Tab-separated table of C-alpha atoms in Angstrom:
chain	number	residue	atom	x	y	z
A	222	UNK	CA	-53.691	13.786	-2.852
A	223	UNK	CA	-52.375	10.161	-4.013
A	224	UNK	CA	-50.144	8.440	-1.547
A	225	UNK	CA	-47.674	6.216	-3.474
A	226	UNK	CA	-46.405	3.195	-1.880
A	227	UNK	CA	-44.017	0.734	-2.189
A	228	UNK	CA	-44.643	-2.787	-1.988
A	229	UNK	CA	-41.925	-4.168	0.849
A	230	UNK	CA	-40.087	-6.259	-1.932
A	231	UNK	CA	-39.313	-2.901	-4.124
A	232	UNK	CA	-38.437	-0.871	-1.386
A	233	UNK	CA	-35.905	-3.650	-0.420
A	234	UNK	CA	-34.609	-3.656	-3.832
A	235	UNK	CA	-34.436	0.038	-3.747
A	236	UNK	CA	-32.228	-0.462	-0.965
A	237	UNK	CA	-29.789	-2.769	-1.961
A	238	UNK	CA	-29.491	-0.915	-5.602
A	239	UNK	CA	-28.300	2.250	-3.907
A	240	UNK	CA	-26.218	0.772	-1.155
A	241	UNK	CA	-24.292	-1.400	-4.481
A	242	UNK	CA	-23.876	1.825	-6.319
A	243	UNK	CA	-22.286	3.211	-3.625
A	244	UNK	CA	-24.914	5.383	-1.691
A	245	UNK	CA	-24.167	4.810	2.600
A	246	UNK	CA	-26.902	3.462	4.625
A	247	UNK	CA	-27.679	6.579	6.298
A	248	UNK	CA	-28.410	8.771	3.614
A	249	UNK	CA	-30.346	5.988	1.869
A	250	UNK	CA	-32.015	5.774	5.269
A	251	UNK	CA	-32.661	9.305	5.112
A	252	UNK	CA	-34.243	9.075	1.876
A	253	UNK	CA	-36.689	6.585	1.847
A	254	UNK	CA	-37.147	7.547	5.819
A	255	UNK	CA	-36.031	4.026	7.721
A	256	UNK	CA	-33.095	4.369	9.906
A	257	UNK	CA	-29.587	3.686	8.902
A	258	UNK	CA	-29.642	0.264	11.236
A	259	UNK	CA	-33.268	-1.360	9.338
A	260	UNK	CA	-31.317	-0.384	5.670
A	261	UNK	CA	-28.124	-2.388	6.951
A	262	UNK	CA	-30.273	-5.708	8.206
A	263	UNK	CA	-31.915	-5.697	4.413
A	264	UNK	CA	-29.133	-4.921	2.569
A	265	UNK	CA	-27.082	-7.452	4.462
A	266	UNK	CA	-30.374	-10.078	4.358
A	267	UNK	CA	-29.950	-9.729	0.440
A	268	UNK	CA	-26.548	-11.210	0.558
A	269	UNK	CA	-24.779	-7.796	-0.419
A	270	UNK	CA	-21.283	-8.082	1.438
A	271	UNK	CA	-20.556	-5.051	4.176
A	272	UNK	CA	-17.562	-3.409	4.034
A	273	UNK	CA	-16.187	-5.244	7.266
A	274	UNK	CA	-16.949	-8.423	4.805
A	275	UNK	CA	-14.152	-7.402	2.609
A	276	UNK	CA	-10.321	-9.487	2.533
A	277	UNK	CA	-7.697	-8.021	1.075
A	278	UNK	CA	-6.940	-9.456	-2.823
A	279	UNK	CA	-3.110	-10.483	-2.021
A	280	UNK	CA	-3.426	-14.352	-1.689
A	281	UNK	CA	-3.232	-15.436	2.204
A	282	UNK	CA	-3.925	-12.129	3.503
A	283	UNK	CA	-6.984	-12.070	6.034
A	284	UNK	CA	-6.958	-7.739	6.427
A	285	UNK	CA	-9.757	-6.026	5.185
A	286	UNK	CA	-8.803	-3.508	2.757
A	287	UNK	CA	-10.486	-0.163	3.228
A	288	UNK	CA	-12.068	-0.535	-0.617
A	289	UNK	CA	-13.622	-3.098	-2.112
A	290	UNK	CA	-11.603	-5.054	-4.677
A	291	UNK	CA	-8.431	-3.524	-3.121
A	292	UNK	CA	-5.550	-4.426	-1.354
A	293	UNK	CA	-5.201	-3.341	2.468
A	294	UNK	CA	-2.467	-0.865	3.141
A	295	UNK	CA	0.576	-2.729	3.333
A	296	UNK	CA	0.051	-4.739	0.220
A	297	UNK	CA	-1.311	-1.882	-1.477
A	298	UNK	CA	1.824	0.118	-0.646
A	299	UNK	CA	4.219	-3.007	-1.477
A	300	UNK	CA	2.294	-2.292	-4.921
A	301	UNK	CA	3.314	0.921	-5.319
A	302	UNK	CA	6.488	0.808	-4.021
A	303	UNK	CA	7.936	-2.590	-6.151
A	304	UNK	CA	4.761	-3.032	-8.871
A	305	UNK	CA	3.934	-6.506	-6.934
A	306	UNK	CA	1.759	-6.333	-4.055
A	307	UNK	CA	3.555	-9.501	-2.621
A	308	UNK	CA	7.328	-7.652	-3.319
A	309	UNK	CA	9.840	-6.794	-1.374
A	310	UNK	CA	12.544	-4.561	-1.097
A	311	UNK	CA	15.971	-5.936	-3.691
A	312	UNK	CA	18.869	-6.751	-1.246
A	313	UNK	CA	21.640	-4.427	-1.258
A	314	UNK	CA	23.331	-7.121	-2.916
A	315	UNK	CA	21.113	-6.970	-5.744
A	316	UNK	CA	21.355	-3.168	-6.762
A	317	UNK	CA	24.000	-1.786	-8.983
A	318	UNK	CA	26.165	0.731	-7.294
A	319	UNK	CA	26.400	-0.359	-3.825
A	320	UNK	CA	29.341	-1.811	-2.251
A	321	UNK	CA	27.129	-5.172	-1.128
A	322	UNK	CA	27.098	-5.650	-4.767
A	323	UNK	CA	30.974	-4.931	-5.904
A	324	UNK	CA	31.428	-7.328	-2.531
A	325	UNK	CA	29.160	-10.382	-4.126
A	326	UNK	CA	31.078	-10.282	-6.997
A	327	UNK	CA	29.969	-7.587	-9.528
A	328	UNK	CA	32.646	-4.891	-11.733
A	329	UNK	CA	30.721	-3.321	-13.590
A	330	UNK	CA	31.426	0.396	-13.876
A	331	UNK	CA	28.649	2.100	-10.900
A	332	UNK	CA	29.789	-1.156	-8.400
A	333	UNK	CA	33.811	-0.293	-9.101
A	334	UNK	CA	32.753	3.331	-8.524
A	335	UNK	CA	30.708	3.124	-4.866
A	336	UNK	CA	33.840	1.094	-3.987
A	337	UNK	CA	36.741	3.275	-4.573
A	338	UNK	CA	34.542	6.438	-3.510
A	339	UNK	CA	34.149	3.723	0.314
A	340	UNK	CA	37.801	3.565	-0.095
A	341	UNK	CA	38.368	7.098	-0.654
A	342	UNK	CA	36.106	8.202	2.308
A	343	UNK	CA	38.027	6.168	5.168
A	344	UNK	CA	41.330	7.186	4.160
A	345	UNK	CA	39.721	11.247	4.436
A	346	UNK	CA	38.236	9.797	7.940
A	347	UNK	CA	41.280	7.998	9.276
A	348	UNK	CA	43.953	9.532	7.712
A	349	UNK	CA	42.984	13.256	7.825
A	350	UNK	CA	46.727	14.179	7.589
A	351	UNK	CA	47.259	12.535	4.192
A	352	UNK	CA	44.345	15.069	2.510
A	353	UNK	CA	46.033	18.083	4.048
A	354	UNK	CA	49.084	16.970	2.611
A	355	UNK	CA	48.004	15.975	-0.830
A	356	UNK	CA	46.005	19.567	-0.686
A	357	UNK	CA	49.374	21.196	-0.199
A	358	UNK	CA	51.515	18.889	-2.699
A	359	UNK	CA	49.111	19.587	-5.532
């Protein structure tokens, strides 16, 4: 029965090849039969980052995202929500069809409409009478 061995510098290299393509240190612990906490002290002596290690890639954010190469949640979600991880939401003022906009100045068509449908919704709130009677007159 042959007995093969590693030398020390192999079986570190193993190490740090698995934990990079994505193996965690327990299970490569498991497998070359070291615990999880000797596999983390050589990957991390071979200058591999840990995951703790990671900033988020939005400039002057310090959070660590939960993936590598990744945003952390809120930037991430800005991203999905506006397409720039550093976005915000548009003002009301800023999006068509909102009475913020027809009040900063705008008249085009959806603007003109959101307006007379705000107009049309107090005098129905205030003035309940005046629906009645149109209801009746028509």
């Amino acid at each position: 029965m042959t007995l093969v061995t590693m030398s020390d510098e192999q079986r570190n290299a193993e190490m740090v090849r698995r934990y990079e393509a994505g193996e965690n240190l327990a299970t490569i612990g498991a497998r070359l039969g070291f615990t999880r906490e000797r596999v983390r002290q050589v990957v991390k002596q071979s200058g591999a980052r840990m995951p703790w290690e990671y900033r988020c890639a939005a400039e002057g954010c310090e959070t660590s995202p939960r993936a590598p190469r990744r945003y952390c949640y809120a930037h991430q979600r800005r991203l999905e929500l506006y397409g720039d991880p550093l976005g915000r939401r548009p003002l009301l003022r800023q999006q068509h069809g909102t009475i913020a906009c027809y009040m900063d100045g705008c008249s085009c068509h959806s603007c003109r409409r959101a307006e007379a449908d705000r107009r049309l919704e107090y005098e129905h709130r205030v003035h309940p009478e005046t629906q009645r009677y149109r209801a009746r007159g028509s």
